[in-house]
Structures are given as C-alpha cells and as structure tokens.
mmCIF file of C-alpha atoms and ligand atoms in Angstrom:
data_model
loop_
_atom_site.group_PDB
_atom_site.id
_atom_site.type_symbol
_atom_site.label_atom_id
_atom_site.label_comp_id
_atom_site.label_asym_id
_atom_site.label_seq_id
_atom_site.Cartn_x
_atom_site.Cartn_y
_atom_site.Cartn_z
ATOM 1 C CA MET T 14 -4.643 -8.049 -4.713
ATOM 2 C CA ILE T 15 -6.900 -5.091 -5.444
ATOM 3 C CA ARG T 16 -10.603 -6.041 -5.098
ATOM 4 C CA ILE T 17 -13.198 -4.230 -7.144
ATOM 5 C CA LEU T 18 -16.966 -4.439 -6.744
ATOM 6 C CA ILE T 19 -18.868 -3.942 -9.998
ATOM 7 C CA VAL T 20 -22.502 -2.963 -9.468
ATOM 8 C CA GLU T 21 -24.287 -3.026 -12.806
ATOM 9 C CA ASP T 22 -27.567 -4.684 -13.816
ATOM 10 C CA GLU T 23 -26.804 -4.870 -17.527
ATOM 11 C CA ARG T 24 -25.069 -8.212 -17.883
ATOM 12 C CA ALA T 25 -23.180 -7.305 -21.073
ATOM 13 C CA ILE T 26 -21.642 -4.196 -19.515
ATOM 14 C CA SER T 27 -20.897 -5.951 -16.235
ATOM 15 C CA ASP T 28 -19.174 -8.801 -18.109
ATOM 16 C CA LEU T 29 -17.175 -6.378 -20.251
ATOM 17 C CA VAL T 30 -15.962 -4.402 -17.240
ATOM 18 C CA LYS T 31 -15.155 -7.554 -15.292
ATOM 19 C CA LEU T 32 -13.307 -9.156 -18.188
ATOM 20 C CA ASN T 33 -11.091 -6.144 -18.755
ATOM 21 C CA LEU T 34 -10.377 -5.361 -15.115
ATOM 22 C CA SER T 35 -9.546 -9.056 -14.573
ATOM 23 C CA LYS T 36 -7.229 -9.035 -17.572
ATOM 24 C CA VAL T 37 -5.066 -6.365 -16.006
ATOM 25 C CA GLY T 38 -4.950 -8.204 -12.689
ATOM 26 C CA TYR T 39 -7.765 -6.887 -10.480
ATOM 27 C CA GLN T 40 -10.044 -9.247 -8.600
ATOM 28 C CA CYS T 41 -13.659 -8.453 -9.515
ATOM 29 C CA ILE T 42 -16.916 -9.300 -7.798
ATOM 30 C CA CYS T 43 -20.226 -8.459 -9.476
ATOM 31 C CA ALA T 44 -23.548 -7.408 -7.999
ATOM 32 C CA TYR T 45 -26.538 -7.065 -10.299
ATOM 33 C CA ASP T 46 -28.794 -4.928 -8.124
ATOM 34 C CA GLY T 47 -28.413 -2.448 -5.269
ATOM 35 C CA LEU T 48 -29.519 -4.856 -2.561
ATOM 36 C CA GLU T 49 -27.005 -7.514 -3.580
ATOM 37 C CA ALA T 50 -24.313 -4.825 -3.548
ATOM 38 C CA ALA T 51 -25.323 -3.679 -0.047
ATOM 39 C CA ASP T 52 -25.139 -7.294 1.183
ATOM 40 C CA LEU T 53 -21.684 -7.769 -0.317
ATOM 41 C CA LEU T 54 -20.491 -4.503 1.210
ATOM 42 C CA GLU T 55 -21.544 -5.741 4.646
ATOM 43 C CA GLU T 56 -19.620 -8.987 4.316
ATOM 44 C CA GLN T 57 -16.525 -8.155 2.297
ATOM 45 C CA ASN T 58 -13.853 -5.524 1.813
ATOM 46 C CA PHE T 59 -13.334 -3.720 -1.467
ATOM 47 C CA ASP T 60 -10.752 -1.212 -2.672
ATOM 48 C CA LEU T 61 -12.967 0.379 -5.303
ATOM 49 C CA ILE T 62 -16.576 0.282 -6.494
ATOM 50 C CA ILE T 63 -17.778 0.741 -10.068
ATOM 51 C CA LEU T 64 -21.374 1.805 -9.634
ATOM 52 C CA ASP T 65 -24.222 2.091 -12.108
ATOM 53 C CA VAL T 66 -26.863 4.714 -11.251
ATOM 54 C CA MET T 67 -30.091 3.117 -12.487
ATOM 55 C CA LEU T 68 -30.269 -0.167 -10.583
ATOM 56 C CA PRO T 69 -33.092 -2.449 -9.429
ATOM 57 C CA LYS T 70 -34.122 -2.383 -5.736
ATOM 58 C CA ILE T 71 -31.691 0.297 -4.510
ATOM 59 C CA ASN T 72 -30.347 2.823 -7.007
ATOM 60 C CA GLY T 73 -26.778 4.044 -7.194
ATOM 61 C CA TYR T 74 -27.373 7.357 -5.398
ATOM 62 C CA GLU T 75 -29.150 5.558 -2.546
ATOM 63 C CA LEU T 76 -26.371 3.020 -2.364
ATOM 64 C CA MET T 77 -23.887 5.886 -1.962
ATOM 65 C CA GLU T 78 -25.415 6.430 1.497
ATOM 66 C CA TYR T 79 -24.199 2.943 2.470
ATOM 67 C CA ILE T 80 -20.841 3.393 0.828
ATOM 68 C CA ARG T 81 -19.799 6.824 2.075
ATOM 69 C CA PRO T 82 -19.146 5.760 5.701
ATOM 70 C CA LEU T 83 -17.039 2.856 4.395
ATOM 71 C CA GLN T 84 -14.765 5.338 2.587
ATOM 72 C CA ILE T 85 -14.416 3.161 -0.480
ATOM 73 C CA PRO T 86 -13.823 5.200 -3.648
ATOM 74 C CA VAL T 87 -16.589 5.033 -6.254
ATOM 75 C CA ILE T 88 -16.604 5.524 -10.000
ATOM 76 C CA PHE T 89 -20.130 6.044 -11.325
ATOM 77 C CA LEU T 90 -20.956 4.309 -14.575
ATOM 78 C CA THR T 91 -24.082 5.584 -16.166
ATOM 79 C CA ALA T 92 -25.980 6.201 -19.371
ATOM 80 C CA LYS T 93 -27.110 9.579 -18.103
ATOM 81 C CA ALA T 94 -25.001 12.198 -19.761
ATOM 82 C CA THR T 95 -26.472 15.499 -18.673
ATOM 83 C CA LEU T 96 -24.485 17.957 -16.630
ATOM 84 C CA ASP T 97 -27.013 17.748 -13.775
ATOM 85 C CA ASP T 98 -26.395 14.043 -13.422
ATOM 86 C CA ARG T 99 -22.655 14.558 -13.475
ATOM 87 C CA MET T 100 -22.951 17.099 -10.691
ATOM 88 C CA LYS T 101 -25.206 14.817 -8.677
ATOM 89 C CA GLY T 102 -22.785 11.928 -9.062
ATOM 90 C CA LEU T 103 -19.821 13.941 -7.921
ATOM 91 C CA THR T 104 -21.571 15.817 -5.108
ATOM 92 C CA SER T 105 -22.839 12.490 -3.750
ATOM 93 C CA GLY T 106 -19.201 11.671 -3.016
ATOM 94 C CA ALA T 107 -18.106 9.705 -6.082
ATOM 95 C CA GLU T 108 -14.500 10.090 -7.205
ATOM 96 C CA ASP T 109 -15.250 9.997 -10.878
ATOM 97 C CA TYR T 110 -18.005 9.616 -13.420
ATOM 98 C CA MET T 111 -18.076 7.642 -16.672
ATOM 99 C CA VAL T 112 -20.783 7.892 -19.276
ATOM 100 C CA LYS T 113 -21.845 4.817 -21.238
ATOM 101 C CA PRO T 114 -20.765 3.831 -23.793
ATOM 102 C CA PHE T 115 -17.178 4.228 -22.670
ATOM 103 C CA GLU T 116 -13.768 3.115 -23.840
ATOM 104 C CA VAL T 117 -12.222 0.315 -21.816
ATOM 105 C CA VAL T 118 -8.799 1.968 -21.822
ATOM 106 C CA GLU T 119 -10.393 5.121 -20.428
ATOM 107 C CA LEU T 120 -12.057 3.184 -17.617
ATOM 108 C CA LEU T 121 -8.776 1.448 -16.738
ATOM 109 C CA ALA T 122 -7.019 4.812 -16.625
ATOM 110 C CA ARG T 123 -9.629 6.240 -14.262
ATOM 111 C CA VAL T 124 -9.559 3.156 -12.029
ATOM 112 C CA ASN T 125 -5.813 3.563 -11.854
ATOM 113 C CA ILE T 126 -5.947 7.262 -10.973
ATOM 114 C CA VAL T 127 -8.534 6.709 -8.236
ATOM 115 C CA LEU T 128 -6.580 3.803 -6.716
ATOM 116 C CA ARG T 129 -3.408 5.911 -6.726
ATOM 117 C CA ARG T 130 -5.259 8.807 -5.097
ATOM 118 C CA TYR T 131 -6.281 6.403 -2.319
ATOM 119 C CA HIS T 132 -2.768 4.969 -2.127
ATOM 120 C CA LYS T 133 -4.119 1.595 -3.092
ATOM 121 C CA SER T 134 -2.267 1.185 -6.301
ATOM 122 C CA GLU T 135 0.471 -1.384 -6.191
ATOM 123 C CA SER T 136 3.901 0.231 -6.016
ATOM 124 C CA GLN T 137 5.396 -2.725 -7.858
ATOM 125 C CA LEU T 138 4.217 -4.007 -11.184
ATOM 126 C CA ARG T 139 5.199 -7.484 -12.279
ATOM 127 C CA PHE T 140 5.234 -9.147 -15.622
ATOM 128 C CA GLY T 141 6.961 -12.513 -15.642
ATOM 129 C CA ASP T 142 10.451 -11.866 -14.282
ATOM 130 C CA ILE T 143 10.203 -8.122 -15.009
ATOM 131 C CA VAL T 144 9.517 -5.945 -11.969
ATOM 132 C CA VAL T 145 8.869 -2.214 -12.135
ATOM 133 C CA ASP T 146 9.139 -0.180 -8.963
ATOM 134 C CA VAL T 147 6.794 2.643 -9.858
ATOM 135 C CA GLU T 148 7.815 4.910 -6.991
ATOM 136 C CA ASN T 149 11.570 4.628 -7.467
ATOM 137 C CA GLN T 150 11.296 4.361 -11.253
ATOM 138 C CA THR T 151 13.518 1.309 -11.465
ATOM 139 C CA VAL T 152 13.187 -1.823 -13.544
ATOM 140 C CA THR T 153 14.679 -5.244 -12.918
ATOM 141 C CA LYS T 154 14.664 -8.351 -15.050
ATOM 142 C CA ALA T 155 15.308 -11.614 -13.195
ATOM 143 C CA GLY T 156 16.705 -9.523 -10.351
ATOM 144 C CA SER T 157 19.175 -7.422 -12.367
ATOM 145 C CA GLU T 158 18.572 -3.765 -12.963
ATOM 146 C CA VAL T 159 17.833 -2.659 -16.530
ATOM 147 C CA GLU T 160 18.437 0.942 -17.657
ATOM 148 C CA LEU T 161 15.447 2.459 -19.413
ATOM 149 C CA THR T 162 14.945 5.997 -20.639
ATOM 150 C CA PRO T 163 12.056 7.873 -18.964
ATOM 151 C CA LYS T 164 9.849 7.387 -22.038
ATOM 152 C CA GLU T 165 10.667 3.682 -22.274
ATOM 153 C CA LEU T 166 9.719 3.324 -18.619
ATOM 154 C CA GLU T 167 6.456 5.221 -19.080
ATOM 155 C CA LEU T 168 5.606 3.058 -22.061
ATOM 156 C CA LEU T 169 6.387 -0.131 -20.130
ATOM 157 C CA VAL T 170 4.204 0.934 -17.183
ATOM 158 C CA PHE T 171 1.336 1.854 -19.535
ATOM 159 C CA LEU T 172 1.582 -1.526 -21.288
ATOM 160 C CA MET T 173 1.755 -3.383 -17.965
ATOM 161 C CA ARG T 174 -1.232 -1.550 -16.516
ATOM 162 C CA ASN T 175 -3.226 -2.392 -19.658
ATOM 163 C CA ARG T 176 -1.908 -5.906 -20.132
ATOM 164 C CA ASN T 177 -3.857 -8.278 -22.379
ATOM 165 C CA ILE T 178 -5.630 -5.356 -23.964
ATOM 166 C CA THR T 179 -4.958 -4.313 -27.533
ATOM 167 C CA LEU T 180 -3.850 -0.704 -27.476
ATOM 168 C CA PHE T 181 -4.186 1.471 -30.517
ATOM 169 C CA ARG T 182 -0.988 3.137 -31.697
ATOM 170 C CA GLU T 183 -2.690 6.537 -31.503
ATOM 171 C CA LYS T 184 -3.818 5.930 -27.927
ATOM 172 C CA ILE T 185 -0.379 4.853 -26.731
ATOM 173 C CA TYR T 186 1.296 7.734 -28.499
ATOM 174 C CA GLU T 187 -1.046 10.333 -27.034
ATOM 175 C CA GLU T 188 -0.710 8.828 -23.577
ATOM 176 C CA ILE T 189 3.100 8.743 -23.533
ATOM 177 C CA TRP T 190 4.092 11.681 -25.724
ATOM 178 C CA GLY T 191 1.060 13.871 -25.072
ATOM 179 C CA THR T 192 0.695 14.899 -28.674
ATOM 180 C CA GLU T 193 -1.297 13.615 -31.605
ATOM 181 C CA TYR T 194 0.082 10.600 -33.400
ATOM 182 C CA SER T 195 1.266 11.026 -36.959
ATOM 183 C CA VAL T 196 1.557 8.011 -39.236
ATOM 184 C CA GLU T 197 5.077 8.927 -40.330
ATOM 185 C CA SER T 198 6.316 8.879 -36.779
ATOM 186 C CA ARG T 199 8.585 5.954 -35.945
ATOM 187 C CA THR T 200 9.074 7.032 -32.331
ATOM 188 C CA LEU T 201 6.633 4.566 -30.808
ATOM 189 C CA ASP T 202 7.827 1.608 -32.885
ATOM 190 C CA LEU T 203 11.432 2.390 -31.995
ATOM 191 C CA HIS T 204 10.605 2.517 -28.290
ATOM 192 C CA VAL T 205 8.768 -0.788 -28.538
ATOM 193 C CA GLN T 206 11.736 -2.370 -30.318
ATOM 194 C CA ARG T 207 14.091 -1.099 -27.642
ATOM 195 C CA LEU T 208 11.868 -2.401 -24.824
ATOM 196 C CA ARG T 209 11.682 -5.805 -26.478
ATOM 197 C CA LYS T 210 15.443 -5.897 -26.789
ATOM 198 C CA LYS T 211 16.403 -4.496 -23.390
ATOM 199 C CA LEU T 212 13.961 -6.714 -21.525
ATOM 200 C CA ASN T 213 14.130 -9.674 -23.846
ATOM 201 C CA MET T 214 10.342 -9.694 -24.064
ATOM 202 C CA GLY T 215 10.096 -11.779 -27.200
ATOM 203 C CA ASP T 216 6.518 -12.602 -28.130
ATOM 204 C CA ALA T 217 4.979 -11.183 -24.962
ATOM 205 C CA LEU T 218 4.931 -7.691 -26.459
ATOM 206 C CA LYS T 219 2.853 -8.384 -29.541
ATOM 207 C CA THR T 220 2.441 -6.260 -32.623
ATOM 208 C CA VAL T 221 -1.221 -6.227 -33.602
ATOM 209 C CA PHE T 222 -1.142 -5.813 -37.354
ATOM 210 C CA LYS T 223 -2.290 -2.364 -38.491
ATOM 211 C CA VAL T 224 -3.647 -1.596 -35.010
ATOM 212 C CA GLY T 225 -1.003 -1.294 -32.328
ATOM 213 C CA TYR T 226 0.475 -3.370 -29.545
ATOM 214 C CA ARG T 227 -0.564 -5.749 -26.780
ATOM 215 C CA LEU T 228 1.400 -6.991 -23.798
ATOM 216 C CA GLU T 229 0.244 -10.556 -23.331
ATOM 217 C CA ASP T 230 0.240 -12.735 -20.223
ATOM 218 C CA THR T 231 0.606 -16.354 -21.149
ATOM 219 C CA HIS T 232 -2.158 -17.626 -18.867
ATOM 220 C CA GLU T 233 -5.788 -17.217 -19.884
ATOM 221 C CA VAL T 234 -8.175 -14.981 -18.014
ATOM 222 C CA SER T 235 -11.596 -16.485 -17.401
ATOM 223 C CA LEU T 236 -14.770 -14.734 -16.364
HETATM 224 CA CA1 CA Q 1216 -28.628 0.129 -15.034
#
C-alpha cells in the first residue's frame, strides 16, 4: 500500500487531504508541524510527502533539507501564489506545487503523476472482482478477460483512481476526451452505460443527479 505523509498545520485542510487520499486507497499519516514530520520521517517509510510551506517549528523549505537525502517525492501545498514562491518550491527539490485553495481531483491527479514518475504507482488497480492491468491495458472481471475500447479503459482507470469521489461530467469529459464538454454530447453517458454493462457494475458506478458520476466502494472510509 502506498503511504503518504501529509504535513499541514491547518486541521481542515489536513483532514480534507487525508479523507480524499484515503478514499482512493492511499494510507495517510498526518503531521501538524515540521518537527513532528521530521520525527516521523526518521521512524517510518513514505512513498510521497504532501508538504505545506508555512509550518510551526520547522517550515517546509527547512524540512526539505531533511527530505532530500531520503529521496521521497514532495508536493508542496501552499497559500503562497507568487511566481517567486513557485520557483523556490521547485528549486528546493519538490516534484510539484499546489496553491491553496485547490481542487481535490487536481491534487489526486498530481499525486498519481508523481507516484508514476517514481515508479511507485500500482500497476494493477482493483475494484471488487475487476482488475485492471495498467501496463498491459487489460481488464479482467472475476478472472475472465473483458474487451474494452481504449476510451472505455481510460474512463475506467480514471474512475478507479478517483473512487468514492464525485466527478463532474465536465471534468471527466475533459480528462478522457481532451476537449471541452458540451451538454448535448452523449458520448460520456454512452461510455458509462457500456462500462456498467460490460463489467456488470450495477450500483457501484453511480449517477450523481445533474452532476456526474461516482465509483463507489461499498465499505466506508473513516478518518
Ligand atoms: Ca500552514
């Protein structure tokens, strides 16, 4: 299981990040100041660190000095939006930089990209008895292979990587088809229908009325 350290002193943001990363299947540990983070880094292994810049005791840039030798990828999370701060974040060795307030889906996408870059992303995604082999682009359901079109597969992977999160139609459409969503378009709905049918997903792939779709695990995620 991928382990993520969240270093953020604002409880509401820390909780939000933890909740959403947990929903999609990452194990999250929180530190609320720089010193606590440094202690955790000495004792435990992590695959990725989400790091706030302005932190009590040891700030994010200072903490980077501890992290760099450990070669754990870092995504900075900060309210500072100026170009100077962006440059400082990236030149200090961070992989990416997110400015608060941010969209959860955007954060998940960046986490995913960074994990893949470090070859830490799981090559198999599971949802119930559905298994997607991301590298070989194959899908099985209860052990039998299911034929999906490339777009159906992309859509399935996107839904699985953002499981338990309500995804706006527009967001899904832009992500998979790379163009702006138009309300008349039935493409997305047709693909969803076909996924439901081919993989017998039933209620797991939920339509969120007037909003979009959500792939739902049956078990609850707790903080
Ligand atoms: Ca802060």
